[in-house]
């Protein structure tokens, strides 16, 4: 399946200032698949090593950081020719190999002619355990679940993606029902590659949901494997509270939803673990829409979103037909899935932090971002009912801002706001 990140991988390969590559992302978002596919397409040889529970590489980096010794060992283990410029060396689950991350510094300093790429599901957690990270000595790329346009490509609908990329709003309007149908499917399937592959091959909702459940189970195992039991319990409380947090009209994270009477200090580490594992996105509140937004972040107020809408459906046990069929009694849940969908797309396509805005007058803007040196307030609407006045009030109160609304309505440009169909988010900023 085609992933947009392949273009960034090719750019890394050809860069004159190339450093060892760290491909970071949550478990099962496609890191290994993409590195192998990239290697097969762009290199004569691929030397792949999985560092998880591999006795042959357990002590690969422990003896010393002699790069020539390491390269000799990699060639012997993989039975591949290690040739500068023609071999892609892949260390998968690098965080499981002691001093593996630290070794990248020496590849950069002593053997920059080799293409070395590493992947890891829990790299952020590894760093917080004290593993040295080679700051300034590596290139970092993040990979996320598949975006909606990647989902369309997996279904063989490249023409629909071309129309999105060209921003051909008139043709989109003609094909609106087809786009909406596919978007509903994406709400159910989500962007986890295994779930997408199963859906494309079988069109079986039961099989897709079982895959989603298995992924959630794997995440649970990670939580219990990598932290003490007490902290794992807190992580689980936060994790299992996610559907309840997102279905609230005000989606600000409430500690009491995770555990009655809980306070911030009880769950700060648990939330950080989920963020480091790539399982949740944290969206902090801003007090003013001014540049740079981080100066105005209120770190005590935030929302958490799940990395994938399909997993949100499985976690909340939402019946597949409620997502796949229009007007099927979703009620408040429509807003939860739509806002989570918008956040997932923004996280995947924008290299910028995402915030939200609220004030004492109960005015709330779903998302606020910096884009092209502009502050952009964003409203997410689940359907075509666009009666909310929050965005217009906010824009009127802050001259110079232009609002952006993602909804089920067709594209239209107004003096104060642009309305973009929800199905065009993943290509809108390109």
mmCIF file of N, CA, C and O in Angstrom, residues 238-239 241-242 244-246 248-258 262-275 280-287 296-306 339 343 353-358 364-367:
data_model
loop_
_atom_site.group_PDB
_atom_site.id
_atom_site.type_symbol
_atom_site.label_atom_id
_atom_site.label_comp_id
_atom_site.label_asym_id
_atom_site.label_seq_id
_atom_site.Cartn_x
_atom_site.Cartn_y
_atom_site.Cartn_z
ATOM 1 N N UNK A 238 -6.383 5.978 32.344
ATOM 2 C CA UNK A 238 -6.459 7.062 31.364
ATOM 3 C C UNK A 238 -6.897 6.510 30.010
ATOM 4 O O UNK A 238 -7.784 7.052 29.346
ATOM 5 N N UNK A 239 -6.268 5.427 29.604
ATOM 6 C CA UNK A 239 -6.540 4.817 28.301
ATOM 7 C C UNK A 239 -8.007 4.439 28.167
ATOM 8 O O UNK A 239 -8.662 4.759 27.165
ATOM 9 N N UNK A 241 -10.482 5.585 29.733
ATOM 10 C CA UNK A 241 -11.392 6.724 29.871
ATOM 11 C C UNK A 241 -11.533 7.508 28.572
ATOM 12 O O UNK A 241 -12.375 8.410 28.482
ATOM 13 N N UNK A 242 -10.732 7.182 27.559
ATOM 14 C CA UNK A 242 -10.706 7.994 26.340
ATOM 15 C C UNK A 242 -12.078 8.133 25.669
ATOM 16 O O UNK A 242 -12.478 9.250 25.314
ATOM 17 N N UNK A 244 -15.034 8.059 26.979
ATOM 18 C CA UNK A 244 -15.857 8.928 27.831
ATOM 19 C C UNK A 244 -15.378 10.374 27.767
ATOM 20 O O UNK A 244 -16.184 11.307 27.799
ATOM 21 N N UNK A 245 -14.068 10.565 27.683
ATOM 22 C CA UNK A 245 -13.539 11.926 27.580
ATOM 23 C C UNK A 245 -13.993 12.581 26.278
ATOM 24 O O UNK A 245 -14.356 13.760 26.244
ATOM 25 N N UNK A 246 -13.976 11.821 25.190
ATOM 26 C CA UNK A 246 -14.239 12.391 23.877
ATOM 27 C C UNK A 246 -15.725 12.605 23.588
ATOM 28 O O UNK A 246 -16.079 13.433 22.750
ATOM 29 N N UNK A 248 -17.893 13.788 25.665
ATOM 30 C CA UNK A 248 -18.387 14.970 26.373
ATOM 31 C C UNK A 248 -18.490 16.147 25.409
ATOM 32 O O UNK A 248 -17.683 16.284 24.492
ATOM 33 N N UNK A 249 -19.465 17.026 25.634
ATOM 34 C CA UNK A 249 -19.580 18.215 24.790
ATOM 35 C C UNK A 249 -18.332 19.075 24.929
ATOM 36 O O UNK A 249 -17.790 19.581 23.953
ATOM 37 N N UNK A 250 -17.883 19.238 26.158
ATOM 38 C CA UNK A 250 -16.607 19.901 26.420
ATOM 39 C C UNK A 250 -15.563 18.811 26.556
ATOM 40 O O UNK A 250 -15.563 18.066 27.529
ATOM 41 N N UNK A 251 -14.662 18.717 25.589
ATOM 42 C CA UNK A 251 -13.742 17.582 25.542
ATOM 43 C C UNK A 251 -12.458 17.800 26.339
ATOM 44 O O UNK A 251 -11.501 17.037 26.197
ATOM 45 N N UNK A 252 -12.426 18.847 27.149
ATOM 46 C CA UNK A 252 -11.285 19.033 28.046
ATOM 47 C C UNK A 252 -11.105 17.785 28.906
ATOM 48 O O UNK A 252 -12.078 17.231 29.417
ATOM 49 N N UNK A 253 -9.853 17.352 29.050
ATOM 50 C CA UNK A 253 -9.579 16.134 29.819
ATOM 51 C C UNK A 253 -9.908 16.364 31.292
ATOM 52 O O UNK A 253 -9.442 17.320 31.912
ATOM 53 N N UNK A 254 -10.735 15.472 31.838
ATOM 54 C CA UNK A 254 -11.139 15.544 33.242
ATOM 55 C C UNK A 254 -10.569 14.340 33.972
ATOM 56 O O UNK A 254 -10.888 13.194 33.648
ATOM 57 N N UNK A 255 -9.698 14.595 34.943
ATOM 58 C CA UNK A 255 -9.049 13.494 35.665
ATOM 59 C C UNK A 255 -10.067 12.619 36.377
ATOM 60 O O UNK A 255 -9.893 11.403 36.487
ATOM 61 N N UNK A 256 -11.160 13.234 36.850
ATOM 62 C CA UNK A 256 -12.173 12.471 37.575
ATOM 63 C C UNK A 256 -12.892 11.447 36.725
ATOM 64 O O UNK A 256 -13.484 10.501 37.251
ATOM 65 N N UNK A 257 -12.836 11.604 35.394
ATOM 66 C CA UNK A 257 -13.434 10.597 34.512
ATOM 67 C C UNK A 257 -12.581 9.330 34.522
ATOM 68 O O UNK A 257 -13.093 8.215 34.434
ATOM 69 N N UNK A 258 -11.261 9.512 34.631
ATOM 70 C CA UNK A 258 -10.359 8.363 34.707
ATOM 71 C C UNK A 258 -10.471 7.660 36.058
ATOM 72 O O UNK A 258 -10.460 6.430 36.137
ATOM 73 N N UNK A 262 -9.538 11.936 41.338
ATOM 74 C CA UNK A 262 -8.140 11.997 40.897
ATOM 75 C C UNK A 262 -7.713 13.435 40.639
ATOM 76 O O UNK A 262 -8.518 14.300 40.284
ATOM 77 N N UNK A 263 -6.394 13.681 40.791
ATOM 78 C CA UNK A 263 -5.814 14.995 40.521
ATOM 79 C C UNK A 263 -4.705 14.859 39.490
ATOM 80 O O UNK A 263 -4.274 13.764 39.162
ATOM 81 N N UNK A 264 -4.236 16.013 39.011
ATOM 82 C CA UNK A 264 -3.247 16.020 37.933
ATOM 83 C C UNK A 264 -2.006 15.204 38.288
ATOM 84 O O UNK A 264 -1.500 14.441 37.466
ATOM 85 N N UNK A 265 -1.504 15.377 39.508
ATOM 86 C CA UNK A 265 -0.253 14.707 39.868
ATOM 87 C C UNK A 265 -0.365 13.186 39.837
ATOM 88 O O UNK A 265 0.629 12.477 39.698
ATOM 89 N N UNK A 266 -1.604 12.682 39.953
ATOM 90 C CA UNK A 266 -1.800 11.228 39.932
ATOM 91 C C UNK A 266 -1.604 10.635 38.540
ATOM 92 O O UNK A 266 -1.259 9.460 38.404
ATOM 93 N N UNK A 267 -1.833 11.449 37.503
ATOM 94 C CA UNK A 267 -1.873 10.903 36.152
ATOM 95 C C UNK A 267 -0.919 11.559 35.167
ATOM 96 O O UNK A 267 -0.920 11.214 33.985
ATOM 97 N N UNK A 268 -0.092 12.498 35.606
ATOM 98 C CA UNK A 268 0.826 13.173 34.690
ATOM 99 C C UNK A 268 1.759 12.189 33.992
ATOM 100 O O UNK A 268 1.966 12.258 32.776
ATOM 101 N N UNK A 269 2.336 11.266 34.758
ATOM 102 C CA UNK A 269 3.267 10.294 34.181
ATOM 103 C C UNK A 269 2.552 9.337 33.232
ATOM 104 O O UNK A 269 3.080 8.978 32.171
ATOM 105 N N UNK A 270 1.336 8.947 33.593
ATOM 106 C CA UNK A 270 0.562 8.027 32.746
ATOM 107 C C UNK A 270 0.241 8.664 31.400
ATOM 108 O O UNK A 270 0.378 8.025 30.343
ATOM 109 N N UNK A 271 -0.159 9.928 31.418
ATOM 110 C CA UNK A 271 -0.469 10.628 30.166
ATOM 111 C C UNK A 271 0.782 10.781 29.320
ATOM 112 O O UNK A 271 0.754 10.586 28.100
ATOM 113 N N UNK A 272 1.907 11.106 29.963
ATOM 114 C CA UNK A 272 3.155 11.252 29.223
ATOM 115 C C UNK A 272 3.551 9.924 28.570
ATOM 116 O O UNK A 272 4.057 9.898 27.444
ATOM 117 N N UNK A 273 3.335 8.815 29.260
ATOM 118 C CA UNK A 273 3.651 7.495 28.693
ATOM 119 C C UNK A 273 2.849 7.264 27.417
ATOM 120 O O UNK A 273 3.399 6.828 26.396
ATOM 121 N N UNK A 274 1.552 7.559 27.456
ATOM 122 C CA UNK A 274 0.698 7.351 26.289
ATOM 123 C C UNK A 274 1.122 8.257 25.134
ATOM 124 O O UNK A 274 1.087 7.851 23.966
ATOM 125 N N UNK A 275 1.548 9.466 25.452
ATOM 126 C CA UNK A 275 2.045 10.370 24.411
ATOM 127 C C UNK A 275 3.354 9.846 23.823
ATOM 128 O O UNK A 275 3.555 9.838 22.612
ATOM 129 N N UNK A 280 -1.723 8.662 22.025
ATOM 130 C CA UNK A 280 -2.646 9.791 22.171
ATOM 131 C C UNK A 280 -1.950 11.072 21.732
ATOM 132 O O UNK A 280 -0.721 11.176 21.755
ATOM 133 N N UNK A 281 -2.767 12.041 21.326
ATOM 134 C CA UNK A 281 -2.283 13.375 20.995
ATOM 135 C C UNK A 281 -2.818 14.342 22.048
ATOM 136 O O UNK A 281 -4.002 14.305 22.383
ATOM 137 N N UNK A 282 -1.953 15.199 22.534
ATOM 138 C CA UNK A 282 -2.335 16.181 23.547
ATOM 139 C C UNK A 282 -2.514 17.541 22.883
ATOM 140 O O UNK A 282 -1.627 18.028 22.190
ATOM 141 N N UNK A 283 -3.672 18.152 23.108
ATOM 142 C CA UNK A 283 -3.996 19.458 22.537
ATOM 143 C C UNK A 283 -4.222 20.424 23.689
ATOM 144 O O UNK A 283 -5.231 20.337 24.393
ATOM 145 N N UNK A 284 -3.274 21.330 23.888
ATOM 146 C CA UNK A 284 -3.353 22.252 25.022
ATOM 147 C C UNK A 284 -4.190 23.486 24.678
ATOM 148 O O UNK A 284 -4.276 23.901 23.523
ATOM 149 N N UNK A 285 -4.764 24.061 25.697
ATOM 150 C CA UNK A 285 -5.558 25.279 25.538
ATOM 151 C C UNK A 285 -4.630 26.485 25.397
ATOM 152 O O UNK A 285 -3.571 26.540 26.018
ATOM 153 N N UNK A 286 -5.037 27.450 24.559
ATOM 154 C CA UNK A 286 -4.333 28.727 24.522
ATOM 155 C C UNK A 286 -5.241 29.809 25.095
ATOM 156 O O UNK A 286 -6.467 29.722 25.006
ATOM 157 N N UNK A 287 -4.628 30.814 25.681
ATOM 158 C CA UNK A 287 -5.387 31.910 26.275
ATOM 159 C C UNK A 287 -5.615 33.055 25.295
ATOM 160 O O UNK A 287 -6.551 33.832 25.452
ATOM 161 N N UNK A 296 1.338 31.140 24.672
ATOM 162 C CA UNK A 296 0.049 31.379 25.309
ATOM 163 C C UNK A 296 -0.654 30.074 25.693
ATOM 164 O O UNK A 296 -1.866 30.045 25.881
ATOM 165 N N UNK A 297 0.120 29.005 25.812
ATOM 166 C CA UNK A 297 -0.446 27.703 26.177
ATOM 167 C C UNK A 297 -0.718 27.631 27.676
ATOM 168 O O UNK A 297 0.108 28.032 28.498
ATOM 169 N N UNK A 298 -1.882 27.136 28.014
ATOM 170 C CA UNK A 298 -2.256 26.865 29.403
ATOM 171 C C UNK A 298 -2.114 25.356 29.602
ATOM 172 O O UNK A 298 -3.012 24.584 29.262
ATOM 173 N N UNK A 299 -0.975 24.937 30.135
ATOM 174 C CA UNK A 299 -0.670 23.506 30.180
ATOM 175 C C UNK A 299 -1.564 22.733 31.140
ATOM 176 O O UNK A 299 -1.593 21.500 31.126
ATOM 177 N N UNK A 300 -2.323 23.452 31.976
ATOM 178 C CA UNK A 300 -3.203 22.755 32.926
ATOM 179 C C UNK A 300 -4.517 22.326 32.278
ATOM 180 O O UNK A 300 -5.252 21.504 32.838
ATOM 181 N N UNK A 301 -4.842 22.888 31.115
ATOM 182 C CA UNK A 301 -6.082 22.543 30.422
ATOM 183 C C UNK A 301 -5.756 21.958 29.056
ATOM 184 O O UNK A 301 -5.064 22.589 28.260
ATOM 185 N N UNK A 302 -6.238 20.779 28.781
ATOM 186 C CA UNK A 302 -5.909 20.118 27.517
ATOM 187 C C UNK A 302 -6.965 19.074 27.169
ATOM 188 O O UNK A 302 -7.775 18.664 28.000
ATOM 189 N N UNK A 303 -6.935 18.671 25.897
ATOM 190 C CA UNK A 303 -7.728 17.555 25.413
ATOM 191 C C UNK A 303 -6.778 16.430 25.011
ATOM 192 O O UNK A 303 -5.636 16.688 24.638
ATOM 193 N N UNK A 304 -7.254 15.213 25.083
ATOM 194 C CA UNK A 304 -6.511 14.067 24.558
ATOM 195 C C UNK A 304 -7.335 13.413 23.452
ATOM 196 O O UNK A 304 -8.547 13.232 23.593
ATOM 197 N N UNK A 305 -6.658 13.072 22.363
ATOM 198 C CA UNK A 305 -7.309 12.373 21.263
ATOM 199 C C UNK A 305 -6.580 11.069 20.985
ATOM 200 O O UNK A 305 -5.363 10.972 21.163
ATOM 201 N N UNK A 306 -7.332 10.074 20.518
ATOM 202 C CA UNK A 306 -6.760 8.769 20.181
ATOM 203 C C UNK A 306 -6.058 8.841 18.823
ATOM 204 O O UNK A 306 -6.484 9.576 17.936
ATOM 205 N N UNK A 339 -14.299 15.012 15.572
ATOM 206 C CA UNK A 339 -13.202 15.807 16.132
ATOM 207 C C UNK A 339 -11.930 14.975 16.228
ATOM 208 O O UNK A 339 -10.833 15.460 15.954
ATOM 209 N N UNK A 343 -8.372 15.740 14.230
ATOM 210 C CA UNK A 343 -7.083 15.793 14.918
ATOM 211 C C UNK A 343 -6.098 14.796 14.334
ATOM 212 O O UNK A 343 -4.914 15.108 14.134
ATOM 213 N N UNK A 353 2.392 22.215 16.198
ATOM 214 C CA UNK A 353 1.566 21.862 17.353
ATOM 215 C C UNK A 353 0.121 22.284 17.099
ATOM 216 O O UNK A 353 -0.152 23.241 16.370
ATOM 217 N N UNK A 354 -0.802 21.567 17.712
ATOM 218 C CA UNK A 354 -2.219 21.872 17.593
ATOM 219 C C UNK A 354 -2.744 22.254 18.971
ATOM 220 O O UNK A 354 -2.457 21.586 19.968
ATOM 221 N N UNK A 355 -3.514 23.335 19.033
ATOM 222 C CA UNK A 355 -4.076 23.827 20.288
ATOM 223 C C UNK A 355 -5.585 23.972 20.144
ATOM 224 O O UNK A 355 -6.151 23.736 19.073
ATOM 225 N N UNK A 356 -6.242 24.361 21.242
ATOM 226 C CA UNK A 356 -7.642 24.777 21.169
ATOM 227 C C UNK A 356 -7.806 26.034 22.004
ATOM 228 O O UNK A 356 -6.884 26.434 22.730
ATOM 229 N N UNK A 357 -8.963 26.685 21.877
ATOM 230 C CA UNK A 357 -9.198 27.928 22.601
ATOM 231 C C UNK A 357 -10.533 27.847 23.333
ATOM 232 O O UNK A 357 -11.517 27.312 22.812
ATOM 233 N N UNK A 358 -10.571 28.362 24.540
ATOM 234 C CA UNK A 358 -11.831 28.532 25.260
ATOM 235 C C UNK A 358 -11.677 29.692 26.229
ATOM 236 O O UNK A 358 -10.562 30.062 26.601
ATOM 237 N N UNK A 364 -15.757 28.276 22.583
ATOM 238 C CA UNK A 364 -14.663 27.320 22.358
ATOM 239 C C UNK A 364 -14.425 27.127 20.867
ATOM 240 O O UNK A 364 -15.358 26.980 20.082
ATOM 241 N N UNK A 365 -13.140 27.144 20.505
ATOM 242 C CA UNK A 365 -12.711 26.837 19.148
ATOM 243 C C UNK A 365 -12.014 25.486 19.192
ATOM 244 O O UNK A 365 -11.070 25.291 19.958
ATOM 245 N N UNK A 366 -12.469 24.549 18.365
ATOM 246 C CA UNK A 366 -12.013 23.159 18.457
ATOM 247 C C UNK A 366 -10.499 23.031 18.337
ATOM 248 O O UNK A 366 -9.856 22.320 19.118
ATOM 249 N N UNK A 367 -9.914 23.712 17.335
ATOM 250 C CA UNK A 367 -8.462 23.636 17.113
ATOM 251 C C UNK A 367 -7.948 25.006 16.670
ATOM 252 O O UNK A 367 -8.660 25.759 15.993
#
